[in-house]
Short mmCIF file of N, CA, C and O in Angstrom, two decimals:
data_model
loop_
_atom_site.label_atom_id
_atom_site.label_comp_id
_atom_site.label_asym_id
_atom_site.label_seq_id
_atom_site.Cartn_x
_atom_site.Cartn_y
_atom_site.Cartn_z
N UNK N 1 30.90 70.80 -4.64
CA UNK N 1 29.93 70.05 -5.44
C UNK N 1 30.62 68.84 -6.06
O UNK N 1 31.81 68.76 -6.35
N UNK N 2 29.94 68.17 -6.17
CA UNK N 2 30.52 66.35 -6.91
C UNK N 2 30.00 66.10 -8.22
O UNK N 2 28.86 65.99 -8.67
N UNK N 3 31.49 66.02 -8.82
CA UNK N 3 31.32 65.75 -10.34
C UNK N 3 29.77 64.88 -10.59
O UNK N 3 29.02 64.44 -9.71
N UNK N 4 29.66 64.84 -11.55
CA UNK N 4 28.38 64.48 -12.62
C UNK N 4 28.44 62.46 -12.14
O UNK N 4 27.57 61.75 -11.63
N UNK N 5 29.80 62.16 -12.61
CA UNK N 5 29.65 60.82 -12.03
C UNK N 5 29.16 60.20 -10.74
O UNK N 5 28.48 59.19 -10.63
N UNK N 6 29.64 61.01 -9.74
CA UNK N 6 29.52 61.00 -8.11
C UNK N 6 27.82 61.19 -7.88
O UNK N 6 27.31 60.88 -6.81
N UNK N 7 27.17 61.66 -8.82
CA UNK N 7 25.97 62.21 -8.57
C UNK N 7 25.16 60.72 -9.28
O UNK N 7 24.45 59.98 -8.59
N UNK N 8 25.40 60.52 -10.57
CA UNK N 8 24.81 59.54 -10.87
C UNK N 8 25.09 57.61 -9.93
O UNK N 8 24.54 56.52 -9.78
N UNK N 9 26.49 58.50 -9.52
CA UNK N 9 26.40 56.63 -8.07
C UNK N 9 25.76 56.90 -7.26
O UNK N 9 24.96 55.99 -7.09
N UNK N 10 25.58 57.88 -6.41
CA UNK N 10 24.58 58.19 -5.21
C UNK N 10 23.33 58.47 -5.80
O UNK N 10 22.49 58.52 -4.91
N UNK N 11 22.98 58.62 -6.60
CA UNK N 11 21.56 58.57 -7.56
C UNK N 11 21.02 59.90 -7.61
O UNK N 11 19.85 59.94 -7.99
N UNK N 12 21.63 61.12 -7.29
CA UNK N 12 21.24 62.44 -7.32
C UNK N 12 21.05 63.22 -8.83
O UNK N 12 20.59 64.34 -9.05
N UNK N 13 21.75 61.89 -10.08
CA UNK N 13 21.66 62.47 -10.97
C UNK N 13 21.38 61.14 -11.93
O UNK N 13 21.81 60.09 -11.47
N UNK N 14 20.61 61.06 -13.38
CA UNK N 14 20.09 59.88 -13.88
C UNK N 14 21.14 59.59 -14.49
O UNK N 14 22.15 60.27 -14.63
N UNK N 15 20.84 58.20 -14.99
CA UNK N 15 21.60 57.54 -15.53
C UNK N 15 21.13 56.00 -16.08
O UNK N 15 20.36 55.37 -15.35
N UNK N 16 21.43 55.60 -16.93
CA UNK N 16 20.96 54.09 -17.29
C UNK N 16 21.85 52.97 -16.35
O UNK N 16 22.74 52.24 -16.77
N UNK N 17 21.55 53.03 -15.50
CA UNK N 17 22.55 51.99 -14.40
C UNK N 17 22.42 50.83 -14.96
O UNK N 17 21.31 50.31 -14.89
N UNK N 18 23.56 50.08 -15.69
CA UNK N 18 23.61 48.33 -15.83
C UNK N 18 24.34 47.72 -14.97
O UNK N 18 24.16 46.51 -15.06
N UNK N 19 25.14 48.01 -14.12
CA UNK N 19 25.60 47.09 -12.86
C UNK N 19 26.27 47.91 -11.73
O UNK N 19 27.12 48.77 -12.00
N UNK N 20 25.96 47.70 -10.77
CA UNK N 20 26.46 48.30 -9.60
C UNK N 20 27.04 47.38 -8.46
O UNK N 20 26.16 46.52 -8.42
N UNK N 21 27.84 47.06 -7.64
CA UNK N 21 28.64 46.56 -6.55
C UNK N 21 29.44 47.84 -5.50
O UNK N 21 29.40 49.04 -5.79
N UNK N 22 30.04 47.35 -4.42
CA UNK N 22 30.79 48.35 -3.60
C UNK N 22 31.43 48.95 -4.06
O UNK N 22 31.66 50.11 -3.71
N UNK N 23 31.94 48.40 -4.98
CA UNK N 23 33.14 49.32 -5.36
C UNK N 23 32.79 50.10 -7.30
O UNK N 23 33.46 51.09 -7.62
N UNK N 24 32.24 49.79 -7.85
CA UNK N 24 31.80 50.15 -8.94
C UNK N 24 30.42 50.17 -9.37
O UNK N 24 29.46 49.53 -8.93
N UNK N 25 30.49 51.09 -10.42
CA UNK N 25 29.38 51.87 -11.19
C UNK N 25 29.13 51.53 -12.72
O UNK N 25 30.03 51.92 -13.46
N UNK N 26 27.98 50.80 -13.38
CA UNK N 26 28.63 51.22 -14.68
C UNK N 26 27.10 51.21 -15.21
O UNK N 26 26.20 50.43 -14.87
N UNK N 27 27.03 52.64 -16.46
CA UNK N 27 26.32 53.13 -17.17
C UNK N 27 26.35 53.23 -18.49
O UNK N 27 27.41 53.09 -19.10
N UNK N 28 25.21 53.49 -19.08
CA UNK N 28 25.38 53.94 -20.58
C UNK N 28 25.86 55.46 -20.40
O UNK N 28 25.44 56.21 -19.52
N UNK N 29 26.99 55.84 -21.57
CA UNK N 29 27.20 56.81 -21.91
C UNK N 29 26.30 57.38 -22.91
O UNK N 29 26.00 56.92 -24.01
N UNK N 30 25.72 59.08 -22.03
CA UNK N 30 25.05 59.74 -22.39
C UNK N 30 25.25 60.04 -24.05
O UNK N 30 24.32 60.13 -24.85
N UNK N 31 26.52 60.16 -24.34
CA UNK N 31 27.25 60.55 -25.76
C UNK N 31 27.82 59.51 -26.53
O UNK N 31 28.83 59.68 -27.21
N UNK N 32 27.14 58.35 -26.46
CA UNK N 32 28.01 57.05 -27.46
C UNK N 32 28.36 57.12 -28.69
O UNK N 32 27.74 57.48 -29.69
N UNK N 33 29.52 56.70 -28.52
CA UNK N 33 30.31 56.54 -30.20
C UNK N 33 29.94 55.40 -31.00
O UNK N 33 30.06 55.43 -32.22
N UNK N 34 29.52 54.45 -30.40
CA UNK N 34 28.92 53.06 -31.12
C UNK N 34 27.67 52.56 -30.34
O UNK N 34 27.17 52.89 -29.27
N UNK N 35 27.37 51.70 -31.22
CA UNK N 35 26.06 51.29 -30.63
C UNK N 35 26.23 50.28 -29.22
O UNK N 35 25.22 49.88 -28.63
N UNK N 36 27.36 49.99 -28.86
CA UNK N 36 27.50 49.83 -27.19
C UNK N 36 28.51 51.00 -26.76
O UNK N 36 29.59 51.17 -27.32
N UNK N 37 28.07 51.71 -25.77
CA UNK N 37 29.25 52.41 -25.25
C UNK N 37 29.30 52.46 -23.45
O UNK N 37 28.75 53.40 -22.89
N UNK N 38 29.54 52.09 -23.17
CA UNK N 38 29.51 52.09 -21.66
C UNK N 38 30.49 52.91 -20.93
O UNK N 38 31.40 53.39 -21.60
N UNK N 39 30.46 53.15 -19.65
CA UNK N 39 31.05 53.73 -18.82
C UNK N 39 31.11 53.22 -17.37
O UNK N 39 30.14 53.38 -16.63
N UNK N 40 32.33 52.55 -16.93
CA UNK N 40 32.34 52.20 -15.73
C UNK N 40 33.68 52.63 -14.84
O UNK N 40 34.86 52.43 -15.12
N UNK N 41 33.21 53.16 -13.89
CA UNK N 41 33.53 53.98 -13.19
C UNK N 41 33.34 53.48 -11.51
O UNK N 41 32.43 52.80 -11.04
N UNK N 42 34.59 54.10 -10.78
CA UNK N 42 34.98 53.41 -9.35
C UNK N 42 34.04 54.45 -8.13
O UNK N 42 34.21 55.65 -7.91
N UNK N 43 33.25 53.71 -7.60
CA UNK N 43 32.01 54.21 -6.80
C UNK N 43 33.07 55.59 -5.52
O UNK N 43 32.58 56.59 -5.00
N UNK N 44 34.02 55.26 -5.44
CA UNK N 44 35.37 56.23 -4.94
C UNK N 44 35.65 57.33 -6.21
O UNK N 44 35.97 57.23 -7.39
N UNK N 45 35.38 58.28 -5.37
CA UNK N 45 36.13 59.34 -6.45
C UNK N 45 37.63 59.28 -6.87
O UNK N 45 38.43 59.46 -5.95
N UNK N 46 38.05 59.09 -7.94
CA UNK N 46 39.75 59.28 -8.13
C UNK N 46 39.22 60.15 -9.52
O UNK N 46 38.38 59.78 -10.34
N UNK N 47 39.80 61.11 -9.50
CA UNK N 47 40.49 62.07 -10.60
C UNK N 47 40.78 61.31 -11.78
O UNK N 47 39.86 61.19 -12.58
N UNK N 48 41.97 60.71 -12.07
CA UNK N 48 42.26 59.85 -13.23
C UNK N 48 43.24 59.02 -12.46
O UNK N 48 43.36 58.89 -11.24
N UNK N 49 44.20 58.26 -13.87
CA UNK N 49 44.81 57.88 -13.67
C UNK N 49 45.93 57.99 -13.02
O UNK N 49 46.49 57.04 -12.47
N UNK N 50 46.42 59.38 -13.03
CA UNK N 50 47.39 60.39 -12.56
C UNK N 50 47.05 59.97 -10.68
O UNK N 50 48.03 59.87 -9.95
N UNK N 51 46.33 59.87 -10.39
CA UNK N 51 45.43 59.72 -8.93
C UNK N 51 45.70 58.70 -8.03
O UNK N 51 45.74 58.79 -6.80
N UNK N 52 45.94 57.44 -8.92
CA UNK N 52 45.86 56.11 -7.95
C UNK N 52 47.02 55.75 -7.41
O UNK N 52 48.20 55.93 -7.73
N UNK N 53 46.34 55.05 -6.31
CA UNK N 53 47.61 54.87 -5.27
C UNK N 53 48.19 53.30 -5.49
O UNK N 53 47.80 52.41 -6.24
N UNK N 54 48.81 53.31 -4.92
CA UNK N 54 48.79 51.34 -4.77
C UNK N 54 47.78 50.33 -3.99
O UNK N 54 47.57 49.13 -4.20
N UNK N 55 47.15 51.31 -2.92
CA UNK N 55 45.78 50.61 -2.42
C UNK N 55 44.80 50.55 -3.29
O UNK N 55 43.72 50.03 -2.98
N UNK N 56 45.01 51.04 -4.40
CA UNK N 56 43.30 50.96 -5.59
C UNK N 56 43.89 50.10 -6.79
O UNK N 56 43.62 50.36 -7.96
N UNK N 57 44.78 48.98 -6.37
CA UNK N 57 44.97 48.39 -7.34
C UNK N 57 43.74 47.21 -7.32
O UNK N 57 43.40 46.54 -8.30
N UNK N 58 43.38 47.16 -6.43
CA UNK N 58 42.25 45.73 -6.47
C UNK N 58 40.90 46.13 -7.19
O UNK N 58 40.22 45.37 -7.89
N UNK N 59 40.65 47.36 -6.92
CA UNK N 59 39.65 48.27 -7.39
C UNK N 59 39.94 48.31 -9.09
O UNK N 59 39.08 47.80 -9.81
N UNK N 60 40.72 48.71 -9.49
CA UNK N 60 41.36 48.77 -10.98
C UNK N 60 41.04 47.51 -11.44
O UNK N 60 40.01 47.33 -12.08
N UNK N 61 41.88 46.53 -11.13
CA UNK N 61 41.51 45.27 -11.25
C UNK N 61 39.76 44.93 -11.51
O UNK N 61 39.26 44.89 -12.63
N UNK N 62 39.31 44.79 -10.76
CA UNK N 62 37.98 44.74 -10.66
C UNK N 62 37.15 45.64 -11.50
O UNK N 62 36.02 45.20 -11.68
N UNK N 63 37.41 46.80 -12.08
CA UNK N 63 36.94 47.29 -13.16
C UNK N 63 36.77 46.61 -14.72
O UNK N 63 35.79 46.52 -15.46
N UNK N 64 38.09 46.20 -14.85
CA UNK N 64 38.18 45.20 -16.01
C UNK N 64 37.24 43.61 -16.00
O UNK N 64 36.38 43.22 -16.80
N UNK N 65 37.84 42.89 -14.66
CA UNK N 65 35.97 41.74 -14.54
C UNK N 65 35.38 42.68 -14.32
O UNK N 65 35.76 41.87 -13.47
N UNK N 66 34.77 43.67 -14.13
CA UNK N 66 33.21 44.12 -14.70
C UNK N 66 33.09 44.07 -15.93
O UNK N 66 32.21 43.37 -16.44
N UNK N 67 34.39 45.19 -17.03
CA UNK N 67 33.80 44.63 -18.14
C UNK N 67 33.56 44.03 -18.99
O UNK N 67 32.92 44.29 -20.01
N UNK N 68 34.43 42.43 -18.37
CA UNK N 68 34.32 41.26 -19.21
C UNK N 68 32.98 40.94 -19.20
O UNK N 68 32.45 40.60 -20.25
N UNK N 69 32.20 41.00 -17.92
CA UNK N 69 31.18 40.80 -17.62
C UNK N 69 29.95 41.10 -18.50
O UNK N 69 29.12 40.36 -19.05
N UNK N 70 30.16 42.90 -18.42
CA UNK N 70 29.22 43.55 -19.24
C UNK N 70 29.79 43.45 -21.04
O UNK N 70 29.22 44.10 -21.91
N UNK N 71 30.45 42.93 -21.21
CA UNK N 71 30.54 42.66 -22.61
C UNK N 71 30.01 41.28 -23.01
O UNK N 71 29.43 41.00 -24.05
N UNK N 72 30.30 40.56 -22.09
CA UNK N 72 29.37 39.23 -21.92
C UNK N 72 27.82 39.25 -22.24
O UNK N 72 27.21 38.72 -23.17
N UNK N 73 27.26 40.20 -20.96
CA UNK N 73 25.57 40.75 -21.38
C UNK N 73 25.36 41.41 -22.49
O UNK N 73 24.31 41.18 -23.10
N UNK N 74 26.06 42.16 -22.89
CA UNK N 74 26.06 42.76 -24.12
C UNK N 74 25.88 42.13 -25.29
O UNK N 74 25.17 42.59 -26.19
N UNK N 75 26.52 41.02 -25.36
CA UNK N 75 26.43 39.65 -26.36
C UNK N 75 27.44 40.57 -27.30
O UNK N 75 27.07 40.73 -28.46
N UNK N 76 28.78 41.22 -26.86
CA UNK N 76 29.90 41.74 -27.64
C UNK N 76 30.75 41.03 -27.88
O UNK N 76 31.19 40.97 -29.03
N UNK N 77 31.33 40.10 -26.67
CA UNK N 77 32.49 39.72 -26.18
C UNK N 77 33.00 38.25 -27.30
O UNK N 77 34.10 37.71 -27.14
N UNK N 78 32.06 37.83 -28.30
CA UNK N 78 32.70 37.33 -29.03
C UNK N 78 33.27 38.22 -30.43
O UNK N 78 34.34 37.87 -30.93
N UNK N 79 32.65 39.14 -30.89
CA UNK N 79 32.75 39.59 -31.71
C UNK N 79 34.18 40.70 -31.32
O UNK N 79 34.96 41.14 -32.16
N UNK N 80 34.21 40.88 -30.36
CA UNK N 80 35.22 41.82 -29.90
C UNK N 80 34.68 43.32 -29.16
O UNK N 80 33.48 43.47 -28.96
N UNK N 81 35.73 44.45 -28.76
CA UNK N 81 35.02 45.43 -27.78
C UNK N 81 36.64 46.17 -27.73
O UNK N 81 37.66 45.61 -28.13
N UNK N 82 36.57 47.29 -27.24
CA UNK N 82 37.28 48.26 -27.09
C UNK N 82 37.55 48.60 -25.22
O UNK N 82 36.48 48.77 -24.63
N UNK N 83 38.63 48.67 -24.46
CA UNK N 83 38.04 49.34 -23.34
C UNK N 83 39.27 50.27 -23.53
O UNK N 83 40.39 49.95 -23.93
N UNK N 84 38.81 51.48 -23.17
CA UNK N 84 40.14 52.86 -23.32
C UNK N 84 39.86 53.54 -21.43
O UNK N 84 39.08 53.20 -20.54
N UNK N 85 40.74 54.43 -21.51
CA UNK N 85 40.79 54.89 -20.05
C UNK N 85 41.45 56.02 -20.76
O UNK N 85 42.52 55.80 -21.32
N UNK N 86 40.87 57.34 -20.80
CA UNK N 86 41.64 58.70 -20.98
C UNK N 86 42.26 59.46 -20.10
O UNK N 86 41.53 59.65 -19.13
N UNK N 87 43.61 60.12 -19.98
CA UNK N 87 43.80 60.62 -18.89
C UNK N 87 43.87 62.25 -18.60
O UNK N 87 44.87 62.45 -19.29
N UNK N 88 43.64 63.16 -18.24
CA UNK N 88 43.51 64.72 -18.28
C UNK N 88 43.23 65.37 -19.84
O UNK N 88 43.45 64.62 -20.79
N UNK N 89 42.90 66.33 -20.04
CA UNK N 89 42.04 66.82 -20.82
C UNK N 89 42.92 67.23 -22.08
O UNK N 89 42.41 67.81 -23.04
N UNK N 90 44.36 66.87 -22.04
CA UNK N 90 44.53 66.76 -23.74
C UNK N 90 44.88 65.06 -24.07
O UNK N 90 45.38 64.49 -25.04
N UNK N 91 44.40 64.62 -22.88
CA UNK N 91 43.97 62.97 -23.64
C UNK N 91 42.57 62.59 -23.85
O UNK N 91 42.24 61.69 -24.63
N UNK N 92 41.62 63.40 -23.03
CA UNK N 92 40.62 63.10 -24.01
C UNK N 92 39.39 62.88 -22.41
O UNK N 92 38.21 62.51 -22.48
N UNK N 93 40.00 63.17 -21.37
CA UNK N 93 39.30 62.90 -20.14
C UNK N 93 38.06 64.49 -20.50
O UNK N 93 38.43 65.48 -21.14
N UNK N 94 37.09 64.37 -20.09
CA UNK N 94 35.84 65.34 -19.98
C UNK N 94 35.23 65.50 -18.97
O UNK N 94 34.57 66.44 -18.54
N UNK N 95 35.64 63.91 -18.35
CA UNK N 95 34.91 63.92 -16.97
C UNK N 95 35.93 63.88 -15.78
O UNK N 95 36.13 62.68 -15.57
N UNK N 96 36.66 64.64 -14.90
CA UNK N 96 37.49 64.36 -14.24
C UNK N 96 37.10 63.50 -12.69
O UNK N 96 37.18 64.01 -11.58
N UNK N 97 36.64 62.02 -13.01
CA UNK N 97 36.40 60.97 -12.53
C UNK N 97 36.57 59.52 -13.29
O UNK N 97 35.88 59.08 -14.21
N UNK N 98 37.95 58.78 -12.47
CA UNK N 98 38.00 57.70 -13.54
C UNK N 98 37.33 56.81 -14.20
O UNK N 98 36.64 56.06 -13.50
N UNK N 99 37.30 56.64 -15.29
CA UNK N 99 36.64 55.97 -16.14
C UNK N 99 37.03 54.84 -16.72
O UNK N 99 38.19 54.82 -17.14
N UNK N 100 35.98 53.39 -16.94
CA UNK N 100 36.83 53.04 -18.11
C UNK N 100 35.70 52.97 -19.42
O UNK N 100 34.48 52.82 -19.26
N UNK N 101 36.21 53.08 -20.42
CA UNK N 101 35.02 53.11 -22.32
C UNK N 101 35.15 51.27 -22.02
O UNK N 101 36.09 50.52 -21.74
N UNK N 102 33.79 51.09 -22.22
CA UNK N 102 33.64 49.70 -23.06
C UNK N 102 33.01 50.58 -24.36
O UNK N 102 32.28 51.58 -24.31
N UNK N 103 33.66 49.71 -25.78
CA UNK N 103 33.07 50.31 -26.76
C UNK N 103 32.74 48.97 -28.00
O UNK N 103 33.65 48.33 -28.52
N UNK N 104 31.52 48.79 -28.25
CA UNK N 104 31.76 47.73 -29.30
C UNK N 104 30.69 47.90 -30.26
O UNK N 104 29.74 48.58 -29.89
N UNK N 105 30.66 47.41 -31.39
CA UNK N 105 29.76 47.54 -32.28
C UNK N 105 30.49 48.71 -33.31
O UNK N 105 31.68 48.99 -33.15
N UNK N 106 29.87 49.21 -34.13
CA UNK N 106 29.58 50.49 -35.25
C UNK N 106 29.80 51.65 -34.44
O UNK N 106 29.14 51.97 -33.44
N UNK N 107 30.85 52.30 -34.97
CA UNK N 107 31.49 53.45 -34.14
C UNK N 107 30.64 54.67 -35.13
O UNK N 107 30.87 54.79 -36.33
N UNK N 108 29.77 55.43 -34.48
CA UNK N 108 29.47 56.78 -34.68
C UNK N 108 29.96 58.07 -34.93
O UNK N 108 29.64 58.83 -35.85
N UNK N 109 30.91 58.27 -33.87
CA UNK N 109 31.77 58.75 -33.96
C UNK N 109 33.20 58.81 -33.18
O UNK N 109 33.21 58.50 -31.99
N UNK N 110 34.21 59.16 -33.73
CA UNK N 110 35.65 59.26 -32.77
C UNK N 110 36.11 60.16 -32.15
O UNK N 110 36.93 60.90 -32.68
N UNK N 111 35.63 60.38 -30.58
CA UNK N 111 35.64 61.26 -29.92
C UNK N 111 36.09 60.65 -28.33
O UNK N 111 34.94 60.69 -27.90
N UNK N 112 36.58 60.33 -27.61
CA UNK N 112 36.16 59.36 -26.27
C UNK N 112 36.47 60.54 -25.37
O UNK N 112 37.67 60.73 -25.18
N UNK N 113 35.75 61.25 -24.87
CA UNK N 113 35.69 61.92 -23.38
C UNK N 113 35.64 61.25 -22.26
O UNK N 113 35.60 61.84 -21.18
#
């Protein structure tokens, strides 16, 4: 069976989709800590960080212009924004599919899964 992320890129599972391309995914997080919280994530399954090879460096790359992008639409990116990447589950990973947090605005709470 395919993690929760894998389900919401192939569309088997919902999600608030704000941008999609070949290689990436990115959604609202179901559980936001602030009043922007996003989640973008590589349309390729990788585990975490622990995972990547040297061929997914362009992919990595390209995660970050996404979320200049989506902090841009967001109307964050002057005020400032957070992006975190957690790695296995006593750093704070919940979802074992890489991720990256865009986080900006009024933090709710401090938790990043």
């Amino acid at each position: 069976m395919s993690c929760i992320f894998c389900q919401i890129i192939s569309g088997e599972a919902k999600g608030t989709i704000l941008y999609r391309d070949d290689l990436v995914t990115a959604f609202r997080d179901i559980h936001p800590i602030a009043a922007t919280h996003i989640l973008i994530v590589p349309n390729k399954h990788i585990e975490s960080v622990n995972s990547i090879e040297p061929e997914d460096a362009p992919l990595l790359g390209h995660l970050f212009l996404v979320a200049k992008e989506l902090a841009a639409r967001e109307g964050v990116s002057e005020k400032g924004y957070r992006l975190m990447m957690n790695t296995g589950r006593d750093g704070g990973q919940t979802v074992l599919h890489l991720h990256l947090h865009l986080i900006a605005g009024k933090l709710a709470r401090f938790h990043l899964g």
